[in-house]
Amino acid sequence: MRPARANRLAKASAELDKLVASAGGRHYKNREKIAARVGVIAARRRVVSNLHWHITEDEADGPRLHWHFDQETLKAEAAVDGWYALLAGIPRTTAGPTQVLIHYTGQDTVERRYHDFKGPLAVTPVFVQHNCRVAALIQVICLALLVFCLIERQVRRALGPQRTMVGLYPDNRRVRPTGRMILYHLGELTLRIGTVTDPPMVQITRGVQLHLLELLGIEATR
């Protein structure tokens, strides 16, 4: 934050000094135009809180701009560099500051589920006319996302503390399985139709498919 602040102040200083030199000229011949330009610079460079300025006028030189940065304000801003506030709707009796921070840093999990919602689940726009149908559609989609997440969680838990496996990619590198990759491999399973004497059978063509089924606790035979 300190380099960013220094950059903002440097740019604001350059623009304000240029305005000082232009004050009283053809473009900034009166107080109103100078004040308007100062407002634009302060807002764009985000120095409104620490910029002090005033305009003087005399018959010989016309309007003149005087400005400086409030050093006390700048010191106060520097003192809280790296600090930010978290607002939460969780009662104090339920979660303290540490738990709130843990929930906040885990927001990438929620954001990844939104990515799953728009990606592997392949949810496309559906136009419905009644609110009850909108609610039903959202419920079905959320149930699908829940099943998707549970499949991923079950496989990772079954893998143990390391939670990684090989066979998901052609180069056999060890990775943490995602719901997308799990369903990609299981989506290629086929079912052989059975007869009276020969029961139906899931046909497994790759070892990774059998491994995933075992991790999910599903019994399957070739």
C-alpha positions in Angstrom: 0.0 0.0 0.0 2.9 2.4 0.7 4.2 2.3 -2.9 0.7 2.8 -4.2 0.1 5.8 -2.0 3.5 7.3 -2.9 2.5 6.9 -6.6 -0.9 8.6 -6.1 0.7 11.5 -4.2 3.4 12.0 -6.9 0.9 12.1 -9.7 -1.4 14.4 -7.7 1.5 16.7 -6.9 2.5 16.9 -10.6 -1.0 17.7 -11.7 -1.5 20.3 -8.9 1.8 22.0 -9.7 0.8 22.2 -13.3 -2.5 23.8 -12.3 -0.6 26.3 -10.1 1.4 27.4 -13.1 -1.8 27.6 -15.3 -3.9 29.4 -12.7 -5.0 32.8 -14.0 -4.3 31.8 -17.6 -6.6 31.3 -20.5 -8.1 28.0 -19.3 -8.2 28.7 -15.6 -8.9 32.4 -15.5 -11.3 32.4 -12.5 -11.8 30.8 -9.1 -14.6 28.5 -10.2 -12.6 26.7 -12.9 -9.6 26.3 -10.7 -11.7 24.8 -7.9 -13.4 22.5 -10.3 -10.1 21.2 -11.6 -8.7 20.7 -8.0 -11.8 18.6 -7.3 -11.2 16.4 -10.3 -7.6 15.8 -9.4 -8.3 15.1 -5.8 -11.0 12.6 -6.6 -9.1 10.8 -9.4 -5.9 10.5 -7.4 -7.8 9.7 -4.2 -6.2 12.4 -2.1 -9.4 14.2 -0.9 -8.8 13.3 2.7 -5.2 14.7 2.9 -5.3 17.6 0.4 -5.5 21.1 1.8 -5.9 24.0 -0.7 -7.1 27.5 -1.1 -7.3 30.2 -3.8 -6.1 33.8 -3.4 -6.9 36.7 -5.8 -5.3 40.1 -6.5 -5.8 42.6 -9.3 -2.3 42.2 -10.7 -1.9 38.4 -10.8 -5.5 37.1 -10.7 -6.4 33.9 -8.9 -3.6 31.8 -7.5 -3.8 28.3 -6.1 -2.0 27.2 -2.9 -2.0 23.6 -1.8 -0.2 21.1 0.5 -0.7 17.6 1.8 -1.7 17.1 5.5 1.3 15.2 6.9 -0.6 14.1 10.0 -3.3 12.5 7.9 -0.7 10.7 5.8 1.0 9.4 8.9 -2.3 8.1 10.2 -3.0 6.3 6.9 0.5 4.8 6.9 0.0 3.5 10.5 -2.9 1.2 9.4 -1.3 -0.2 6.2 -2.2 -3.8 5.8 -5.2 -3.6 8.1 -8.8 -4.0 6.9 -12.1 -4.6 8.6 -14.3 -7.7 8.2 -18.0 -7.3 8.7 -19.8 -10.5 9.6 -23.3 -11.5 10.6 -22.1 -14.2 12.9 -22.8 -13.5 16.7 -19.8 -13.2 19.0 -21.0 -16.2 21.0 -20.8 -18.3 17.9 -17.4 -17.2 16.4 -14.6 -15.0 17.5 -12.2 -13.0 15.4 -10.1 -16.0 14.5 -13.1 -18.0 13.3 -14.3 -15.1 11.3 -11.0 -14.7 9.6 -10.9 -18.4 8.8 -14.4 -18.2 7.2 -13.2 -15.2 5.2 -10.0 -16.8 3.9 -12.1 -19.8 2.9 -14.2 -17.8 0.5 -12.3 -19.2 -2.5 -14.2 -22.5 -1.9 -17.5 -20.8 -2.3 -16.3 -19.0 -5.4 -15.0 -22.3 -6.9 -18.5 -23.7 -6.4 -19.9 -20.8 -8.5 -17.4 -21.8 -11.1 -18.6 -25.4 -11.0 -22.2 -24.1 -11.3 -21.3 -22.3 -14.5 -18.9 -24.9 -15.8 -19.2 -28.7 -15.2 -22.9 -28.6 -14.3 -23.5 -26.8 -17.6 -26.5 -24.8 -16.4 -28.0 -22.9 -19.3 -30.6 -20.1 -19.1 -34.2 -21.4 -18.6 -37.1 -19.0 -18.9 -40.0 -19.6 -16.6 -43.1 -17.5 -15.9 -43.9 -18.1 -12.3 -42.0 -17.5 -9.1 -42.7 -21.0 -7.9 -41.1 -22.5 -10.9 -38.1 -20.2 -10.4 -37.7 -21.5 -6.8 -38.1 -25.1 -8.0 -35.5 -24.7 -10.7 -33.0 -23.1 -8.2 -33.6 -26.0 -5.8 -32.9 -28.6 -8.4 -29.7 -26.8 -9.5 -28.6 -26.5 -5.9 -29.2 -30.2 -5.3 -27.2 -31.1 -8.4 -24.3 -28.9 -7.1 -24.6 -30.5 -3.6 -24.2 -34.0 -5.2 -21.3 -32.7 -7.3 -19.6 -31.4 -4.2 -20.3 -34.6 -2.1 -18.7 -36.8 -4.8 -15.6 -34.7 -4.8 -15.4 -34.7 -1.0 -16.0 -38.4 -0.7 -13.1 -39.2 -3.1 -10.7 -36.9 -1.4 -11.5 -38.2 2.1 -11.1 -41.8 0.9 -7.7 -41.0 -0.4 -6.5 -40.1 3.1 -4.5 -37.1 4.4 -2.6 -36.6 1.1 -5.8 -36.4 -0.9 -4.0 -36.8 -4.3 -4.0 -39.6 -6.9 -2.6 -40.4 -10.3 -4.4 -41.5 -13.4 -6.6 -38.4 -13.9 -4.3 -36.9 -16.5 -2.4 -38.6 -19.4 1.0 -37.8 -17.9 0.0 -39.6 -14.7 1.0 -36.7 -12.5 -0.3 -36.7 -8.9 -3.1 -34.2 -8.4 -6.0 -33.5 -6.1 -9.1 -34.9 -7.8 -11.9 -32.4 -8.6 -15.5 -33.1 -9.2 -15.1 -32.2 -12.8 -12.3 -34.7 -13.4 -14.1 -37.4 -11.5 -17.3 -37.1 -13.5 -15.3 -36.8 -16.7 -13.8 -40.3 -16.2 -17.0 -41.8 -14.8 -19.0 -40.3 -17.6 -17.4 -42.7 -20.0 -18.7 -45.8 -18.2 -21.1 -47.9 -20.2 -23.8 -50.3 -19.1 -24.2 -53.6 -20.9 -27.8 -54.6 -21.2 -28.5 -57.9 -19.4 -30.7 -60.8 -20.3 -32.7 -63.3 -18.3 -29.6 -65.4 -17.6 -27.0 -62.6 -17.8 -27.4 -59.7 -15.5 -26.6 -56.1 -16.7 -23.0 -55.1 -16.1 -21.1 -51.8 -15.9 -18.2 -52.0 -18.4 -15.0 -50.5 -17.1 -12.3 -49.7 -19.7 -9.7 -48.0 -17.5 -8.2 -48.6 -14.1 -8.8 -45.1 -12.9 -12.6 -45.7 -13.3 -12.4 -48.7 -11.0 -10.3 -46.8 -8.5 -12.8 -43.9 -8.4 -15.7 -46.3 -7.9 -13.9 -47.9 -5.1 -13.2 -44.6 -3.5 -16.9 -43.7 -3.8 -17.8 -47.0 -2.1 -19.5 -48.3 -5.2 -19.1 -52.0 -6.0 -18.6 -52.7 -9.7 -17.3 -55.6 -11.7 -15.8 -55.7 -15.1 
